[in-house]
Tab-separated table of C-alpha atoms and ligand atoms in Angstrom:
chain	number	residue	atom	x	y	z
B	1	MET	CA	12.724	-0.221	-13.542
B	2	SER	CA	14.700	0.245	-10.409
B	3	TYR	CA	13.557	2.218	-7.337
B	4	THR	CA	15.421	4.456	-5.720
B	5	TYR	CA	14.952	3.195	-1.439
B	6	ARG	CA	15.583	3.242	1.756
B	7	TYR	CA	16.361	0.128	3.960
B	8	ILE	CA	16.016	-0.218	7.757
B	9	PRO	CA	16.609	-3.720	8.881
B	10	SER	CA	15.237	-5.101	12.517
B	11	ASP	CA	17.141	-5.917	14.968
B	12	LYS	CA	14.615	-8.935	16.060
B	13	GLU	CA	14.409	-12.253	14.356
B	14	ASN	CA	11.078	-13.304	12.203
B	15	ALA	CA	10.424	-9.407	11.703
B	16	ASN	CA	8.013	-7.850	9.001
B	17	THR	CA	9.015	-6.278	6.711
B	18	LEU	CA	6.837	-2.904	6.119
B	19	LEU	CA	6.860	-1.614	2.438
B	20	LEU	CA	6.012	1.610	2.457
B	21	LEU	CA	5.153	3.473	-0.567
B	22	HIS	CA	4.101	7.739	-0.400
B	23	GLY	CA	1.950	9.670	-1.940
B	24	THR	CA	1.875	11.816	-5.481
B	25	GLY	CA	5.242	14.037	-4.940
B	26	GLY	CA	6.389	12.247	-1.957
B	27	ASN	CA	9.499	10.582	-1.431
B	28	GLU	CA	10.778	7.678	0.576
B	29	ASN	CA	11.429	8.915	3.848
B	30	ASP	CA	8.261	10.004	4.087
B	31	LEU	CA	6.336	7.163	5.619
B	32	LEU	CA	9.459	5.822	7.640
B	33	ASP	CA	8.154	7.473	10.551
B	34	ILE	CA	4.700	5.994	10.439
B	35	GLY	CA	6.412	2.519	9.393
B	36	ARG	CA	8.401	2.899	13.111
B	37	PHE	CA	5.076	3.789	14.624
B	38	ILE	CA	3.263	1.251	13.160
B	39	ASP	CA	5.872	-1.801	14.345
B	40	PRO	CA	8.661	-0.456	15.949
B	41	ASN	CA	10.605	-3.805	15.354
B	42	ALA	CA	10.100	-4.176	11.682
B	43	ASN	CA	12.768	-3.904	8.556
B	44	LEU	CA	11.438	-0.759	6.762
B	45	LEU	CA	11.543	-0.831	3.432
B	46	SER	CA	10.222	2.595	1.411
B	47	LEU	CA	10.263	3.345	-1.984
B	48	ARG	CA	10.629	6.498	-4.240
B	49	GLY	CA	7.714	6.480	-7.353
B	50	ASN	CA	9.633	5.615	-10.128
B	51	GLU	CA	7.130	7.243	-12.806
B	52	PRO	CA	7.333	11.130	-12.588
B	53	GLU	CA	4.535	13.670	-13.069
B	54	ASN	CA	6.016	17.197	-13.729
B	55	GLY	CA	8.568	16.885	-11.147
B	56	MET	CA	6.034	14.852	-8.805
B	57	ASN	CA	7.565	11.302	-7.606
B	58	ARG	CA	4.409	8.378	-8.971
B	59	PHE	CA	4.092	5.010	-9.104
B	60	PHE	CA	2.350	4.970	-12.275
B	61	LYS	CA	1.161	6.944	-14.399
B	62	ARG	CA	-2.695	8.945	-14.837
B	63	LEU	CA	-4.296	10.346	-17.798
B	64	ALA	CA	-6.115	13.060	-15.663
B	65	PRO	CA	-6.554	13.133	-11.644
B	66	GLY	CA	-8.448	10.007	-10.479
B	67	GLN	CA	-8.306	8.365	-14.005
B	68	PHE	CA	-5.498	6.076	-14.263
B	69	ASP	CA	-3.119	4.706	-17.386
B	70	GLU	CA	-4.200	1.041	-15.590
B	71	GLU	CA	-2.138	-0.751	-18.316
B	72	ASN	CA	1.138	1.797	-16.910
B	73	LEU	CA	-0.537	0.306	-13.012
B	74	LYS	CA	-0.198	-3.108	-14.726
B	75	TYR	CA	3.439	-2.954	-15.688
B	76	HIS	CA	4.322	-1.372	-12.155
B	77	VAL	CA	2.345	-3.895	-9.826
B	78	GLN	CA	4.452	-6.676	-11.822
B	79	ASP	CA	7.891	-4.258	-12.006
B	80	LEU	CA	7.205	-3.617	-8.040
B	81	TYR	CA	6.375	-7.695	-7.870
B	82	THR	CA	9.301	-8.180	-9.208
B	83	PHE	CA	11.822	-5.972	-7.300
B	84	ILE	CA	10.474	-6.728	-4.106
B	85	ALA	CA	11.543	-10.749	-4.932
B	86	ASP	CA	15.348	-9.548	-5.665
B	87	LEU	CA	15.545	-7.165	-2.886
B	88	ALA	CA	14.419	-10.121	-0.262
B	89	GLN	CA	16.845	-12.410	-1.711
B	90	GLU	CA	19.836	-9.671	-1.512
B	91	LYS	CA	18.720	-8.353	1.887
B	92	LYS	CA	17.492	-11.780	3.472
B	93	PHE	CA	14.122	-11.139	4.167
B	94	ASP	CA	11.308	-13.332	4.658
B	95	VAL	CA	9.251	-12.263	1.415
B	96	ASN	CA	5.811	-14.023	3.338
B	97	ARG	CA	6.512	-11.235	6.118
B	98	ILE	CA	5.943	-8.741	3.672
B	99	ILE	CA	2.885	-5.626	4.827
B	100	PRO	CA	2.595	-2.995	2.201
B	101	LEU	CA	2.135	0.293	4.298
B	102	GLY	CA	0.644	2.916	1.104
B	103	TYR	CA	-0.734	6.702	1.255
B	104	SER	CA	-3.189	7.726	-1.647
B	105	ASN	CA	-0.780	7.222	-4.803
B	106	GLY	CA	1.457	4.074	-2.978
B	107	ALA	CA	-1.659	2.721	-1.365
B	108	ASN	CA	-3.714	2.814	-5.378
B	109	LEU	CA	-0.523	0.396	-6.328
B	110	ILE	CA	-0.873	-1.667	-3.636
B	111	ALA	CA	-4.370	-1.981	-4.310
B	112	ALA	CA	-3.964	-3.166	-7.707
B	113	SER	CA	-1.358	-5.631	-6.383
B	114	LEU	CA	-4.494	-7.415	-4.567
B	115	TYR	CA	-6.269	-7.397	-7.755
B	116	SER	CA	-3.458	-8.932	-9.646
B	117	TYR	CA	-2.032	-11.359	-7.651
B	118	ALA	CA	-4.096	-14.052	-5.575
B	119	ASN	CA	-2.781	-13.961	-1.951
B	120	PRO	CA	-0.191	-11.407	-2.855
B	121	TYR	CA	-0.433	-10.136	0.990
B	122	SER	CA	-1.410	-11.420	4.018
B	123	ALA	CA	-2.272	-8.158	5.310
B	124	ALA	CA	-2.364	-4.568	3.692
B	125	LEU	CA	-2.631	-0.979	5.459
B	126	LEU	CA	-3.825	1.405	2.928
B	127	LEU	CA	-4.420	4.896	3.502
B	128	HIS	CA	-6.983	7.157	1.570
B	129	PRO	CA	-6.617	4.796	-1.365
B	130	MET	CA	-9.234	4.195	-4.262
B	131	VAL	CA	-10.568	1.455	-6.786
B	132	PRO	CA	-7.120	0.472	-9.137
B	133	PHE	CA	-9.162	-1.055	-12.217
B	134	ALA	CA	-12.797	-0.273	-13.626
B	135	ASP	CA	-13.636	-3.466	-14.577
B	136	GLY	CA	-13.844	-5.090	-10.983
B	137	PRO	CA	-12.204	-7.726	-8.812
B	138	LYS	CA	-10.284	-10.745	-10.307
B	139	GLU	CA	-8.208	-12.829	-8.190
B	140	LYS	CA	-8.574	-14.598	-4.996
B	141	LEU	CA	-7.289	-12.964	-1.263
B	142	ASP	CA	-7.829	-15.748	0.970
B	143	LYS	CA	-8.376	-13.766	4.076
B	144	SER	CA	-6.074	-11.499	3.651
B	145	GLN	CA	-6.315	-8.947	5.994
B	146	ILE	CA	-7.098	-5.501	4.924
B	147	PHE	CA	-6.847	-1.775	7.026
B	148	ILE	CA	-8.447	1.399	5.029
B	149	ALA	CA	-8.505	4.498	6.109
B	150	ALA	CA	-10.766	6.851	4.364
B	151	GLY	CA	-11.952	10.344	4.769
B	152	ASN	CA	-15.911	11.167	4.670
B	153	ASN	CA	-14.834	14.253	3.438
B	154	ASP	CA	-12.118	13.052	1.083
B	155	PRO	CA	-12.330	15.147	-2.278
B	156	ILE	CA	-9.979	13.204	-3.995
B	157	CYS	CA	-11.492	9.434	-3.096
B	158	ALA	CA	-15.104	9.916	-2.805
B	159	PRO	CA	-16.712	7.938	0.967
B	160	GLU	CA	-18.797	5.558	-2.249
B	161	GLU	CA	-15.491	4.987	-3.893
B	162	SER	CA	-13.548	3.652	-0.554
B	163	GLN	CA	-17.164	1.611	-0.032
B	164	GLN	CA	-16.524	-0.189	-3.124
B	165	LEU	CA	-13.190	-0.919	-3.214
B	166	THR	CA	-13.982	-2.437	0.346
B	167	LYS	CA	-16.677	-4.334	-1.318
B	168	GLU	CA	-14.933	-5.560	-4.156
B	169	ILE	CA	-11.478	-6.590	-1.934
B	170	GLU	CA	-14.366	-8.776	0.621
B	171	GLU	CA	-15.683	-10.127	-2.778
B	172	MET	CA	-12.105	-11.781	-3.464
B	173	GLY	CA	-11.874	-13.186	-0.125
B	174	GLY	CA	-10.073	-10.302	2.069
B	175	GLU	CA	-11.329	-8.804	5.392
B	176	VAL	CA	-11.970	-5.170	5.414
B	177	ASN	CA	-11.352	-3.102	8.696
B	178	LEU	CA	-12.557	0.239	6.773
B	179	HIS	CA	-11.935	3.649	8.935
B	180	TRP	CA	-13.883	6.351	8.823
B	181	GLU	CA	-12.170	10.189	9.308
B	182	THR	CA	-13.151	13.349	8.493
B	183	ALA	CA	-10.154	15.425	7.242
B	184	GLY	CA	-10.355	14.871	3.471
B	185	HIS	CA	-7.284	12.826	1.992
B	186	SER	CA	-4.876	13.574	4.908
B	187	ILE	CA	-3.608	10.954	7.134
B	188	THR	CA	-4.669	11.747	10.478
B	189	SER	CA	-3.048	10.788	14.214
B	190	ASP	CA	-6.668	8.695	15.116
B	191	GLU	CA	-6.193	6.591	11.695
B	192	LEU	CA	-2.678	5.614	12.460
B	193	ARG	CA	-3.822	5.094	15.975
B	194	ALA	CA	-6.673	2.983	14.923
B	195	ALA	CA	-4.269	1.317	12.063
B	196	LYS	CA	-1.770	0.730	15.167
B	197	GLU	CA	-4.653	-0.883	17.339
B	198	TRP	CA	-5.701	-2.987	14.000
B	199	TYR	CA	-2.108	-4.060	13.070
B	200	GLU	CA	-1.208	-5.695	16.653
B	201	ARG	CA	-4.266	-7.750	16.605
B	202	LEU	CA	-2.828	-9.140	13.712
B	203	LYS	CA	-1.536	-13.219	13.816
D	301	MLT	C1	-3.980	8.662	-8.062
D	301	MLT	O1	-3.533	9.274	-8.747
D	301	MLT	O2	-3.370	7.701	-7.257
D	301	MLT	C2	-4.818	9.311	-7.113
D	301	MLT	O3	-5.266	10.418	-7.795
D	301	MLT	C3	-3.887	9.910	-5.616
D	301	MLT	C4	-3.054	10.809	-5.826
D	301	MLT	O4	-3.370	12.038	-6.224
D	301	MLT	O5	-2.348	10.481	-5.852
């Protein structure tokens, strides 16, 4: 499947590419300002989810709120991977320098990629993600650096689920920075500041 997307190349050499995946009902424009804030020098690649639900853009199907269609999720993990690899050739960005940043449904697709391939990304930012697969971690994440923003009163993603996701990523070998907020499922400016500080410490 193809994606509608925005690609804004950097004028810097050896730039990272921030892969931006929005939440349910969003689109490819939603996270551009956040991407630019996190890394003003990055290429920005922002996708629109191609699995709509009642007119809302999503990245994969769900059976009910919080209950993922895991087969469909696996399909989209693979489809995303192929799409990005092809686009990297076309636009000439380095696949090894892709750092995904997702919110909610978009973060869940990124989390699912971490469970599905060995070391798919050296770093990733997950804003209010959930545990993607019920049967736990599978692949190796060789010191992948993962930033998670969670809400201690998030009605969509309970704090226990953020802790479980952290534990499973650590079991795979990832290194997680789990940042807590108190604004439910919303993205906050404090979590973005923390994300940017974390990003700037990445090697
Ligand atoms: C999902 O379906 O990915 C999660 O429930 C988060 C969301 O509402 O998008």
